[in-house]
PDB file of N, CA and C in Angstrom:
ATOM      1  N   MET A   1     -73.051-115.429 325.495  1.00  0.00           N
ATOM      2  CA  MET A   1     -71.164-115.109 326.347  1.00  0.00           C
ATOM      3  C   MET A   1     -71.371-113.452 326.128  1.00  0.00           C
ATOM      4  N   GLY A   2     -71.501-113.088 324.896  1.00  0.00           N
ATOM      5  CA  GLY A   2     -71.454-111.679 324.882  1.00  0.00           C
ATOM      6  C   GLY A   2     -72.690-111.126 326.055  1.00  0.00           C
ATOM      7  N   THR A   3     -72.797-111.496 326.641  1.00  0.00           N
ATOM      8  CA  THR A   3     -74.011-110.723 327.884  1.00  0.00           C
ATOM      9  C   THR A   3     -73.162-110.657 328.842  1.00  0.00           C
ATOM     10  N   HIS A   4     -72.317-111.944 329.346  1.00  0.00           N
ATOM     11  CA  HIS A   4     -71.393-111.643 330.050  1.00  0.00           C
ATOM     12  C   HIS A   4     -70.731-110.747 329.976  1.00  0.00           C
ATOM     13  N   LYS A   5     -70.019-110.582 328.718  1.00  0.00           N
ATOM     14  CA  LYS A   5     -69.260-109.631 328.615  1.00  0.00           C
ATOM     15  C   LYS A   5     -68.820-107.736 328.523  1.00  0.00           C
ATOM     16  N   ARG A   6     -70.730-107.823 328.058  1.00  0.00           N
ATOM     17  CA  ARG A   6     -71.205-106.565 328.554  1.00  0.00           C
ATOM     18  C   ARG A   6     -71.609-105.453 329.798  1.00  0.00           C
ATOM     19  N   HIS A   7     -71.723-107.105 330.782  1.00  0.00           N
ATOM     20  CA  HIS A   7     -72.415-106.718 331.910  1.00  0.00           C
ATOM     21  C   HIS A   7     -70.881-106.136 332.970  1.00  0.00           C
ATOM     22  N   TRP A   8     -69.561-107.433 332.307  1.00  0.00           N
ATOM     23  CA  TRP A   8     -68.764-107.183 332.607  1.00  0.00           C
ATOM     24  C   TRP A   8     -67.818-105.504 332.224  1.00  0.00           C
ATOM     25  N   ARG A   9     -67.839-105.379 331.494  1.00  0.00           N
ATOM     26  CA  ARG A   9     -67.682-103.505 330.811  1.00  0.00           C
ATOM     27  C   ARG A   9     -68.441-102.432 331.363  1.00  0.00           C
ATOM     28  N   GLY A  10     -68.888-103.084 331.478  1.00  0.00           N
ATOM     29  CA  GLY A  10     -70.378-102.370 332.756  1.00  0.00           C
ATOM     30  C   GLY A  10     -70.264-102.003 333.791  1.00  0.00           C
ATOM     31  N   LEU A  11     -69.320-102.859 334.605  1.00  0.00           N
ATOM     32  CA  LEU A  11     -68.640-102.867 335.666  1.00  0.00           C
ATOM     33  C   LEU A  11     -67.666-102.107 335.976  1.00  0.00           C
ATOM     34  N   CYS A  12     -66.929-102.449 335.157  1.00  0.00           N
ATOM     35  CA  CYS A  12     -65.778-102.016 334.949  1.00  0.00           C
ATOM     36  C   CYS A  12     -65.931 -99.893 334.477  1.00  0.00           C
ATOM     37  N   GLY A  13     -66.296-100.101 333.924  1.00  0.00           N
ATOM     38  CA  GLY A  13     -66.919 -98.917 333.130  1.00  0.00           C
ATOM     39  C   GLY A  13     -67.109 -98.096 334.648  1.00  0.00           C
ATOM     40  N   LEU A  14     -68.325 -98.888 335.255  1.00  0.00           N
ATOM     41  CA  LEU A  14     -69.054 -98.162 336.366  1.00  0.00           C
ATOM     42  C   LEU A  14     -67.714 -98.155 337.420  1.00  0.00           C
ATOM     43  N   LEU A  15     -66.313 -98.902 337.765  1.00  0.00           N
ATOM     44  CA  LEU A  15     -65.840 -99.290 338.852  1.00  0.00           C
ATOM     45  C   LEU A  15     -64.538 -97.791 338.228  1.00  0.00           C
ATOM     46  N   ALA A  16     -64.544 -97.595 337.253  1.00  0.00           N
ATOM     47  CA  ALA A  16     -63.560 -96.429 336.742  1.00  0.00           C
ATOM     48  C   ALA A  16     -63.490 -95.013 337.053  1.00  0.00           C
ATOM     49  N   LEU A  17     -65.199 -95.123 336.730  1.00  0.00           N
ATOM     50  CA  LEU A  17     -65.627 -93.483 337.416  1.00  0.00           C
ATOM     51  C   LEU A  17     -66.001 -93.312 338.655  1.00  0.00           C
ATOM     52  N   ALA A  18     -66.830 -94.425 339.190  1.00  0.00           N
ATOM     53  CA  ALA A  18     -66.445 -94.077 340.023  1.00  0.00           C
ATOM     54  C   ALA A  18     -64.837 -94.511 340.888  1.00  0.00           C
ATOM     55  N   ALA A  19     -63.711 -94.873 340.162  1.00  0.00           N
ATOM     56  CA  ALA A  19     -62.227 -94.052 341.322  1.00  0.00           C
ATOM     57  C   ALA A  19     -61.386 -92.842 340.557  1.00  0.00           C
ATOM     58  N   LEU A  20     -62.448 -92.398 339.306  1.00  0.00           N
ATOM     59  CA  LEU A  20     -61.712 -91.072 339.104  1.00  0.00           C
ATOM     60  C   LEU A  20     -62.496 -90.216 339.657  1.00  0.00           C
ATOM     61  N   ALA A  21     -64.345 -90.132 340.223  1.00  0.00           N
ATOM     62  CA  ALA A  21     -64.451 -89.641 341.243  1.00  0.00           C
ATOM     63  C   ALA A  21     -63.739 -89.271 342.578  1.00  0.00           C
ATOM     64  N   GLY A  22     -63.284 -90.265 342.458  1.00  0.00           N
ATOM     65  CA  GLY A  22     -62.940 -89.876 344.203  1.00  0.00           C
ATOM     66  C   GLY A  22     -61.394 -89.252 344.152  1.00  0.00           C
ATOM     67  N   CYS A  23     -60.517 -89.055 342.860  1.00  0.00           N
ATOM     68  CA  CYS A  23     -59.401 -87.795 342.968  1.00  0.00           C
ATOM     69  C   CYS A  23     -59.859 -86.728 342.199  1.00  0.00           C
ATOM     70  N   THR A  24     -61.007 -86.566 341.887  1.00  0.00           N
ATOM     71  CA  THR A  24     -61.316 -85.391 341.222  1.00  0.00           C
ATOM     72  C   THR A  24     -60.709 -84.059 342.166  1.00  0.00           C
ATOM     73  N   THR A  25     -60.396 -82.910 341.724  1.00  0.00           N
ATOM     74  CA  THR A  25     -59.742 -82.013 342.306  1.00  0.00           C
ATOM     75  C   THR A  25     -60.067 -81.514 343.447  1.00  0.00           C
ATOM     76  N   VAL A  26     -60.029 -80.776 344.679  1.00  0.00           N
ATOM     77  CA  VAL A  26     -61.501 -79.689 345.654  1.00  0.00           C
ATOM     78  C   VAL A  26     -61.713 -78.895 344.894  1.00  0.00           C
ATOM     79  N   ASN A  27     -62.867 -78.519 344.674  1.00  0.00           N
ATOM     80  CA  ASN A  27     -62.897 -77.074 344.162  1.00  0.00           C
ATOM     81  C   ASN A  27     -62.821 -75.941 345.050  1.00  0.00           C
ATOM     82  N   GLN A  28     -61.689 -75.278 346.094  1.00  0.00           N
ATOM     83  CA  GLN A  28     -61.687 -74.603 346.444  1.00  0.00           C
ATOM     84  C   GLN A  28     -62.468 -73.052 346.942  1.00  0.00           C
ATOM     85  N   GLY A  29     -62.678 -72.370 345.690  1.00  0.00           N
ATOM     86  CA  GLY A  29     -63.789 -71.235 345.520  1.00  0.00           C
ATOM     87  C   GLY A  29     -65.164 -71.762 345.748  1.00  0.00           C
ATOM     88  N   ALA A  30     -65.684 -72.987 345.908  1.00  0.00           N
ATOM     89  CA  ALA A  30     -67.200 -72.962 346.175  1.00  0.00           C
ATOM     90  C   ALA A  30     -66.450 -73.426 348.167  1.00  0.00           C
ATOM     91  N   PHE A  31     -65.593 -74.301 348.423  1.00  0.00           N
ATOM     92  CA  PHE A  31     -65.523 -73.941 349.738  1.00  0.00           C
ATOM     93  C   PHE A  31     -65.450 -72.687 350.738  1.00  0.00           C
ATOM     94  N   SER A  32     -64.719 -71.502 349.110  1.00  0.00           N
ATOM     95  CA  SER A  32     -64.547 -70.215 349.838  1.00  0.00           C
ATOM     96  C   SER A  32     -65.949 -69.685 350.294  1.00  0.00           C
ATOM     97  N   ASN A  33     -66.945 -70.014 349.176  1.00  0.00           N
ATOM     98  CA  ASN A  33     -68.647 -69.030 348.778  1.00  0.00           C
ATOM     99  C   ASN A  33     -69.069 -69.496 350.243  1.00  0.00           C
ATOM    100  N   TYR A  34     -69.057 -71.116 350.328  1.00  0.00           N
ATOM    101  CA  TYR A  34     -70.352 -71.647 351.665  1.00  0.00           C
ATOM    102  C   TYR A  34     -69.627 -71.247 352.665  1.00  0.00           C
ATOM    103  N   VAL A  35     -68.170 -71.423 352.911  1.00  0.00           N
ATOM    104  CA  VAL A  35     -67.630 -70.267 354.331  1.00  0.00           C
ATOM    105  C   VAL A  35     -68.053 -68.930 354.075  1.00  0.00           C
ATOM    106  N   ALA A  36     -68.290 -68.513 353.463  1.00  0.00           N
ATOM    107  CA  ALA A  36     -68.380 -66.753 353.668  1.00  0.00           C
ATOM    108  C   ALA A  36     -70.059 -66.927 353.873  1.00  0.00           C
ATOM    109  N   GLN A  37     -70.670 -67.267 353.486  1.00  0.00           N
ATOM    110  CA  GLN A  37     -72.600 -67.157 353.896  1.00  0.00           C
ATOM    111  C   GLN A  37     -72.667 -68.176 355.312  1.00  0.00           C
ATOM    112  N   THR A  38     -71.959 -69.074 355.285  1.00  0.00           N
ATOM    113  CA  THR A  38     -71.676 -69.285 356.407  1.00  0.00           C
ATOM    114  C   THR A  38     -71.100 -68.246 357.603  1.00  0.00           C
ATOM    115  N   VAL A  39     -70.341 -68.280 358.124  1.00  0.00           N
ATOM    116  CA  VAL A  39     -69.939 -66.721 358.942  1.00  0.00           C
ATOM    117  C   VAL A  39     -68.905 -65.963 358.483  1.00  0.00           C
ATOM    118  N   GLN A  40     -69.314 -64.660 358.747  1.00  0.00           N
ATOM    119  CA  GLN A  40     -68.517 -63.564 358.625  1.00  0.00           C
ATOM    120  C   GLN A  40     -67.827 -62.816 359.379  1.00  0.00           C
ATOM    121  N   PRO A  41     -66.988 -61.864 359.111  1.00  0.00           N
ATOM    122  CA  PRO A  41     -66.415 -60.645 359.825  1.00  0.00           C
ATOM    123  C   PRO A  41     -68.157 -60.195 360.618  1.00  0.00           C
ATOM    124  N   GLY A  42     -67.770 -59.478 361.695  1.00  0.00           N
ATOM    125  CA  GLY A  42     -68.793 -58.180 362.835  1.00  0.00           C
ATOM    126  C   GLY A  42     -69.392 -59.869 363.630  1.00  0.00           C
ATOM    127  N   MET A  43     -69.471 -61.185 363.350  1.00  0.00           N
ATOM    128  CA  MET A  43     -70.571 -61.393 363.375  1.00  0.00           C
ATOM    129  C   MET A  43     -69.956 -62.317 365.300  1.00  0.00           C
ATOM    130  N   THR A  44     -70.406 -62.823 366.163  1.00  0.00           N
ATOM    131  CA  THR A  44     -70.281 -63.040 367.812  1.00  0.00           C
ATOM    132  C   THR A  44     -69.858 -64.359 367.329  1.00  0.00           C
ATOM    133  N   LEU A  45     -68.423 -64.478 368.024  1.00  0.00           N
ATOM    134  CA  LEU A  45     -67.430 -65.936 368.224  1.00  0.00           C
ATOM    135  C   LEU A  45     -68.135 -66.717 368.251  1.00  0.00           C
ATOM    136  N   GLU A  46     -69.385 -66.778 369.367  1.00  0.00           N
ATOM    137  CA  GLU A  46     -69.806 -67.373 369.784  1.00  0.00           C
ATOM    138  C   GLU A  46     -71.076 -67.836 368.632  1.00  0.00           C
ATOM    139  N   GLU A  47     -71.296 -66.853 368.570  1.00  0.00           N
ATOM    140  CA  GLU A  47     -72.468 -67.239 367.054  1.00  0.00           C
ATOM    141  C   GLU A  47     -71.732 -68.435 365.289  1.00  0.00           C
ATOM    142  N   ALA A  48     -70.432 -67.524 365.257  1.00  0.00           N
ATOM    143  CA  ALA A  48     -69.627 -68.607 364.238  1.00  0.00           C
ATOM    144  C   ALA A  48     -69.493 -69.520 364.821  1.00  0.00           C
ATOM    145  N   LEU A  49     -68.502 -70.158 365.981  1.00  0.00           N
ATOM    146  CA  LEU A  49     -68.219 -71.108 366.496  1.00  0.00           C
ATOM    147  C   LEU A  49     -70.140 -71.773 366.619  1.00  0.00           C
ATOM    148  N   VAL A  50     -71.235 -71.232 366.461  1.00  0.00           N
ATOM    149  CA  VAL A  50     -72.246 -72.224 366.338  1.00  0.00           C
ATOM    150  C   VAL A  50     -72.621 -72.776 365.237  1.00  0.00           C
ATOM    151  N   ARG A  51     -72.550 -71.857 363.730  1.00  0.00           N
ATOM    152  CA  ARG A  51     -72.841 -72.360 362.960  1.00  0.00           C
ATOM    153  C   ARG A  51     -71.594 -73.098 362.059  1.00  0.00           C
ATOM    154  N   MET A  52     -70.612 -73.024 362.367  1.00  0.00           N
ATOM    155  CA  MET A  52     -69.221 -73.258 362.099  1.00  0.00           C
ATOM    156  C   MET A  52     -69.806 -75.515 362.027  1.00  0.00           C
ATOM    157  N   ARG A  53     -69.802 -75.843 363.327  1.00  0.00           N
ATOM    158  CA  ARG A  53     -70.455 -76.592 364.840  1.00  0.00           C
ATOM    159  C   ARG A  53     -71.669 -77.248 364.044  1.00  0.00           C
ATOM    160  N   ALA A  54     -72.661 -76.142 363.021  1.00  0.00           N
ATOM    161  CA  ALA A  54     -73.733 -76.377 363.011  1.00  0.00           C
ATOM    162  C   ALA A  54     -72.842 -78.282 361.528  1.00  0.00           C
ATOM    163  N   GLU A  55     -72.190 -76.864 360.822  1.00  0.00           N
ATOM    164  CA  GLU A  55     -71.954 -77.913 359.443  1.00  0.00           C
ATOM    165  C   GLU A  55     -70.827 -78.841 359.797  1.00  0.00           C
ATOM    166  N   GLY A  56     -70.488 -79.515 360.934  1.00  0.00           N
ATOM    167  CA  GLY A  56     -69.381 -80.435 360.967  1.00  0.00           C
ATOM    168  C   GLY A  56     -68.402 -80.254 361.030  1.00  0.00           C
ATOM    169  N   PHE A  57     -67.666 -78.627 361.629  1.00  0.00           N
ATOM    170  CA  PHE A  57     -66.629 -79.079 361.512  1.00  0.00           C
ATOM    171  C   PHE A  57     -66.574 -79.195 363.150  1.00  0.00           C
ATOM    172  N   ALA A  58     -65.446 -79.383 363.841  1.00  0.00           N
ATOM    173  CA  ALA A  58     -64.751 -79.030 365.487  1.00  0.00           C
ATOM    174  C   ALA A  58     -64.007 -78.010 365.424  1.00  0.00           C
ATOM    175  N   CYS A  59     -63.607 -77.024 365.894  1.00  0.00           N
ATOM    176  CA  CYS A  59     -63.891 -76.329 367.048  1.00  0.00           C
ATOM    177  C   CYS A  59     -62.179 -75.796 367.443  1.00  0.00           C
ATOM    178  N   ASN A  60     -61.265 -75.135 367.974  1.00  0.00           N
ATOM    179  CA  ASN A  60     -60.406 -75.587 369.213  1.00  0.00           C
ATOM    180  C   ASN A  60     -61.377 -73.669 369.482  1.00  0.00           C
ATOM    181  N   ALA A  61     -62.346 -73.878 370.487  1.00  0.00           N
ATOM    182  CA  ALA A  61     -62.472 -72.653 371.035  1.00  0.00           C
ATOM    183  C   ALA A  61     -61.448 -72.038 372.124  1.00  0.00           C
ATOM    184  N   SER A  62     -60.337 -72.007 371.908  1.00  0.00           N
ATOM    185  CA  SER A  62     -59.372 -71.774 373.335  1.00  0.00           C
ATOM    186  C   SER A  62     -59.457 -69.973 373.540  1.00  0.00           C
ATOM    187  N   THR A  63     -59.395 -69.964 374.764  1.00  0.00           N
ATOM    188  CA  THR A  63     -60.376 -68.503 374.917  1.00  0.00           C
ATOM    189  C   THR A  63     -58.888 -67.304 374.660  1.00  0.00           C
ATOM    190  N   GLY A  64     -57.236 -68.178 374.765  1.00  0.00           N
ATOM    191  CA  GLY A  64     -56.096 -67.278 375.039  1.00  0.00           C
ATOM    192  C   GLY A  64     -55.195 -66.877 373.372  1.00  0.00           C
ATOM    193  N   GLY A  65     -56.041 -67.254 372.417  1.00  0.00           N
ATOM    194  CA  GLY A  65     -55.210 -66.774 371.343  1.00  0.00           C
ATOM    195  C   GLY A  65     -56.261 -65.704 370.202  1.00  0.00           C
ATOM    196  N   SER A  66     -55.692 -66.127 369.120  1.00  0.00           N
ATOM    197  CA  SER A  66     -56.499 -64.586 368.931  1.00  0.00           C
ATOM    198  C   SER A  66     -57.104 -65.463 367.591  1.00  0.00           C
ATOM    199  N   VAL A  67     -57.162 -66.920 367.383  1.00  0.00           N
ATOM    200  CA  VAL A  67     -57.201 -67.774 366.136  1.00  0.00           C
ATOM    201  C   VAL A  67     -57.992 -68.308 366.251  1.00  0.00           C
ATOM    202  N   THR A  68     -58.812 -68.955 366.117  1.00  0.00           N
ATOM    203  CA  THR A  68     -59.689 -70.547 366.333  1.00  0.00           C
ATOM    204  C   THR A  68     -59.739 -71.316 365.352  1.00  0.00           C
ATOM    205  N   VAL A  69     -58.816 -72.365 365.625  1.00  0.00           N
ATOM    206  CA  VAL A  69     -59.274 -73.181 364.143  1.00  0.00           C
ATOM    207  C   VAL A  69     -60.637 -74.063 363.866  1.00  0.00           C
ATOM    208  N   CYS A  70     -61.285 -74.484 362.822  1.00  0.00           N
ATOM    209  CA  CYS A  70     -62.079 -75.503 362.568  1.00  0.00           C
ATOM    210  C   CYS A  70     -61.776 -75.667 361.486  1.00  0.00           C
ATOM    211  N   THR A  71     -61.954 -77.109 362.320  1.00  0.00           N
ATOM    212  CA  THR A  71     -61.614 -78.316 360.452  1.00  0.00           C
ATOM    213  C   THR A  71     -62.534 -79.805 360.166  1.00  0.00           C
ATOM    214  N   ARG A  72     -63.197 -79.978 360.010  1.00  0.00           N
ATOM    215  CA  ARG A  72     -63.905 -81.312 359.170  1.00  0.00           C
ATOM    216  C   ARG A  72     -63.099 -81.949 357.665  1.00  0.00           C
ATOM    217  N   PRO A  73     -63.096 -83.063 358.134  1.00  0.00           N
ATOM    218  CA  PRO A  73     -63.074 -83.542 356.841  1.00  0.00           C
ATOM    219  C   PRO A  73     -63.758 -83.861 355.907  1.00  0.00           C
ATOM    220  N   LEU A  74     -63.362 -84.083 354.819  1.00  0.00           N
ATOM    221  CA  LEU A  74     -63.801 -83.669 353.370  1.00  0.00           C
ATOM    222  C   LEU A  74     -65.125 -84.766 352.632  1.00  0.00           C
ATOM    223  N   GLU A  75     -65.728 -85.302 352.761  1.00  0.00           N
ATOM    224  CA  GLU A  75     -66.185 -86.706 352.188  1.00  0.00           C
ATOM    225  C   GLU A  75     -66.398 -86.710 350.841  1.00  0.00           C
ATOM    226  N   ARG A  76     -65.627 -87.320 350.715  1.00  0.00           N
ATOM    227  CA  ARG A  76     -65.456 -87.861 348.925  1.00  0.00           C
ATOM    228  C   ARG A  76     -65.489 -89.188 348.937  1.00  0.00           C
ATOM    229  N   MET A  77     -65.959 -89.673 347.421  1.00  0.00           N
ATOM    230  CA  MET A  77     -66.573 -90.868 346.927  1.00  0.00           C
ATOM    231  C   MET A  77     -65.020 -91.821 347.586  1.00  0.00           C
ATOM    232  N   LEU A  78     -64.620 -92.361 347.524  1.00  0.00           N
ATOM    233  CA  LEU A  78     -64.290 -93.644 347.999  1.00  0.00           C
ATOM    234  C   LEU A  78     -62.652 -93.202 348.353  1.00  0.00           C
ATOM    235  N   ARG A  79     -62.658 -91.628 349.648  1.00  0.00           N
ATOM    236  CA  ARG A  79     -61.687 -91.386 349.793  1.00  0.00           C
ATOM    237  C   ARG A  79     -61.543 -90.194 351.388  1.00  0.00           C
ATOM    238  N   THR A  80     -61.771 -90.111 351.904  1.00  0.00           N
ATOM    239  CA  THR A  80     -61.664 -89.096 352.808  1.00  0.00           C
ATOM    240  C   THR A  80     -60.421 -88.882 353.844  1.00  0.00           C
ATOM    241  N   ASP A  81     -59.276 -88.610 352.893  1.00  0.00           N
ATOM    242  CA  ASP A  81     -58.526 -88.581 353.499  1.00  0.00           C
ATOM    243  C   ASP A  81     -57.894 -86.365 353.007  1.00  0.00           C
ATOM    244  N   CYS A  82     -58.779 -85.570 352.937  1.00  0.00           N
ATOM    245  CA  CYS A  82     -58.782 -84.885 353.175  1.00  0.00           C
ATOM    246  C   CYS A  82     -59.052 -83.524 354.799  1.00  0.00           C
ATOM    247  N   VAL A  83     -58.497 -82.940 353.814  1.00  0.00           N
ATOM    248  CA  VAL A  83     -59.425 -81.802 356.099  1.00  0.00           C
ATOM    249  C   VAL A  83     -59.613 -80.695 354.628  1.00  0.00           C
ATOM    250  N   GLU A  84     -60.539 -80.195 355.277  1.00  0.00           N
ATOM    251  CA  GLU A  84     -61.366 -78.583 355.522  1.00  0.00           C
ATOM    252  C   GLU A  84     -60.581 -77.959 356.592  1.00  0.00           C
ATOM    253  N   ARG A  85     -59.833 -76.884 355.718  1.00  0.00           N
ATOM    254  CA  ARG A  85     -59.524 -76.009 357.532  1.00  0.00           C
ATOM    255  C   ARG A  85     -60.264 -73.800 357.419  1.00  0.00           C
ATOM    256  N   VAL A  86     -60.508 -73.588 358.411  1.00  0.00           N
ATOM    257  CA  VAL A  86     -61.286 -71.998 358.351  1.00  0.00           C
ATOM    258  C   VAL A  86     -60.790 -71.771 359.799  1.00  0.00           C
ATOM    259  N   ASP A  87     -59.840 -70.667 359.660  1.00  0.00           N
ATOM    260  CA  ASP A  87     -60.490 -69.931 360.790  1.00  0.00           C
ATOM    261  C   ASP A  87     -60.178 -68.367 360.864  1.00  0.00           C
ATOM    262  N   LEU A  88     -61.436 -68.375 362.314  1.00  0.00           N
ATOM    263  CA  LEU A  88     -61.417 -67.160 362.826  1.00  0.00           C
ATOM    264  C   LEU A  88     -60.480 -66.682 363.713  1.00  0.00           C
ATOM    265  N   VAL A  89     -60.590 -65.270 362.941  1.00  0.00           N
ATOM    266  CA  VAL A  89     -59.450 -64.658 363.341  1.00  0.00           C
ATOM    267  C   VAL A  89     -60.420 -63.696 364.344  1.00  0.00           C
ATOM    268  N   ARG A  90     -60.184 -63.799 365.635  1.00  0.00           N
ATOM    269  CA  ARG A  90     -60.953 -62.521 366.351  1.00  0.00           C
ATOM    270  C   ARG A  90     -60.630 -60.335 365.958  1.00  0.00           C
ATOM    271  N   SER A  91     -60.999 -59.872 366.631  1.00  0.00           N
ATOM    272  CA  SER A  91     -61.014 -58.797 366.006  1.00  0.00           C
ATOM    273  C   SER A  91     -60.062 -58.058 367.041  1.00  0.00           C
ATOM    274  N   VAL A  92     -58.812 -57.463 366.519  1.00  0.00           N
ATOM    275  CA  VAL A  92     -58.523 -55.919 367.344  1.00  0.00           C
ATOM    276  C   VAL A  92     -58.757 -55.661 367.976  1.00  0.00           C
ATOM    277  N   ASN A  93     -60.299 -54.190 367.818  1.00  0.00           N
ATOM    278  CA  ASN A  93     -60.691 -54.314 368.997  1.00  0.00           C
ATOM    279  C   ASN A  93     -61.568 -54.875 369.857  1.00  0.00           C
ATOM    280  N   ALA A  94     -62.798 -55.747 369.588  1.00  0.00           N
ATOM    281  CA  ALA A  94     -63.442 -56.532 370.301  1.00  0.00           C
ATOM    282  C   ALA A  94     -63.238 -57.595 370.074  1.00  0.00           C
ATOM    283  N   VAL A  95     -62.102 -58.473 370.857  1.00  0.00           N
ATOM    284  CA  VAL A  95     -61.484 -59.729 371.127  1.00  0.00           C
ATOM    285  C   VAL A  95     -63.214 -61.262 370.732  1.00  0.00           C
ATOM    286  N   LYS A  96     -65.096 -60.855 371.001  1.00  0.00           N
ATOM    287  CA  LYS A  96     -65.773 -61.587 371.259  1.00  0.00           C
ATOM    288  C   LYS A  96     -66.185 -61.501 369.930  1.00  0.00           C
ATOM    289  N   LEU A  97     -65.568 -60.599 368.791  1.00  0.00           N
ATOM    290  CA  LEU A  97     -66.366 -60.819 366.943  1.00  0.00           C
ATOM    291  C   LEU A  97     -65.318 -61.154 366.126  1.00  0.00           C
ATOM    292  N   VAL A  98     -65.412 -61.740 365.563  1.00  0.00           N
ATOM    293  CA  VAL A  98     -64.676 -62.287 364.407  1.00  0.00           C
ATOM    294  C   VAL A  98     -64.112 -60.818 363.658  1.00  0.00           C
ATOM    295  N   GLY A  99     -63.067 -61.197 363.440  1.00  0.00           N
ATOM    296  CA  GLY A  99     -62.186 -59.750 362.766  1.00  0.00           C
ATOM    297  C   GLY A  99     -62.185 -60.049 361.454  1.00  0.00           C
ATOM    298  N   LYS A 100     -61.689 -61.298 361.346  1.00  0.00           N
ATOM    299  CA  LYS A 100     -61.685 -62.270 359.684  1.00  0.00           C
ATOM    300  C   LYS A 100     -62.231 -64.064 359.655  1.00  0.00           C
ATOM    301  N   VAL A 101     -61.941 -63.651 358.984  1.00  0.00           N
ATOM    302  CA  VAL A 101     -62.013 -65.296 357.553  1.00  0.00           C
ATOM    303  C   VAL A 101     -61.314 -65.694 357.201  1.00  0.00           C
ATOM    304  N   ASP A 102     -60.643 -66.667 357.709  1.00  0.00           N
ATOM    305  CA  ASP A 102     -59.954 -66.981 356.542  1.00  0.00           C
ATOM    306  C   ASP A 102     -59.727 -68.761 356.333  1.00  0.00           C
ATOM    307  N   VAL A 103     -60.001 -69.093 354.637  1.00  0.00           N
ATOM    308  CA  VAL A 103     -60.036 -70.463 354.541  1.00  0.00           C
ATOM    309  C   VAL A 103     -59.366 -70.531 354.093  1.00  0.00           C
ATOM    310  N   LEU A 104     -58.520 -71.495 354.654  1.00  0.00           N
ATOM    311  CA  LEU A 104     -57.187 -71.879 354.039  1.00  0.00           C
ATOM    312  C   LEU A 104     -57.437 -73.239 352.985  1.00  0.00           C
ATOM    313  N   GLU A 105     -55.899 -73.706 352.572  1.00  0.00           N
ATOM    314  CA  GLU A 105     -56.153 -74.343 351.175  1.00  0.00           C
ATOM    315  C   GLU A 105     -56.875 -76.037 351.737  1.00  0.00           C
ATOM    316  N   THR A 106     -57.629 -76.301 351.169  1.00  0.00           N
ATOM    317  CA  THR A 106     -57.608 -77.451 351.698  1.00  0.00           C
ATOM    318  C   THR A 106     -56.678 -79.119 351.867  1.00  0.00           C
ATOM    319  N   ARG A 107     -56.464 -79.748 352.355  1.00  0.00           N
ATOM    320  CA  ARG A 107     -55.569 -80.584 352.228  1.00  0.00           C
ATOM    321  C   ARG A 107     -55.595 -82.103 351.931  1.00  0.00           C
ATOM    322  N   CYS A 108     -54.746 -82.306 351.892  1.00  0.00           N
ATOM    323  CA  CYS A 108     -54.867 -83.641 351.332  1.00  0.00           C
ATOM    324  C   CYS A 108     -53.527 -84.383 351.768  1.00  0.00           C
ATOM    325  N   ALA A 109     -53.967 -86.038 351.815  1.00  0.00           N
ATOM    326  CA  ALA A 109     -52.868 -86.520 352.378  1.00  0.00           C
ATOM    327  C   ALA A 109     -52.249 -87.676 351.154  1.00  0.00           C
ATOM    328  N   LYS A 110     -51.178 -87.289 350.139  1.00  0.00           N
ATOM    329  CA  LYS A 110     -51.082 -88.348 349.198  1.00  0.00           C
ATOM    330  C   LYS A 110     -51.073 -90.176 349.239  1.00  0.00           C
ATOM    331  N   LEU A 111     -51.867 -90.735 348.494  1.00  0.00           N
ATOM    332  CA  LEU A 111     -52.211 -91.955 348.216  1.00  0.00           C
ATOM    333  C   LEU A 111     -50.229 -92.729 347.937  1.00  0.00           C
ATOM    334  N   TRP A 112     -49.471 -91.573 347.034  1.00  0.00           N
ATOM    335  CA  TRP A 112     -48.294 -92.811 346.449  1.00  0.00           C
ATOM    336  C   TRP A 112     -46.977 -92.072 346.990  1.00  0.00           C
ATOM    337  N   ASN A 113     -45.866 -92.281 347.317  1.00  0.00           N
ATOM    338  CA  ASN A 113     -45.297 -91.738 347.658  1.00  0.00           C
ATOM    339  C   ASN A 113     -44.063 -91.185 346.173  1.00  0.00           C
TER     340      ASN A 113
END
């Protein structure tokens, strides 16, 4: 009987750990560093889009606006309700170049109201 109790406690411990892993906070600094290594101001918008799409982002490559919005779902254990967003701002002097890369705060849906 003691062996079943230990296995049950171990299983409960693993489930609790998994639940906590799904609730960990988003590391915004690490995400900003990751984006900075992926795209930089001065590169062509076309190259930036290729790199962002290779990293799993969906980008709205509209020709009319000055900002191209790129988003992707944040994969987390037990939760996939967060979205990472990066805005590629076109250069004022050369519209085919990225002038600024804005890394927005990762947004997560609330589980409870």
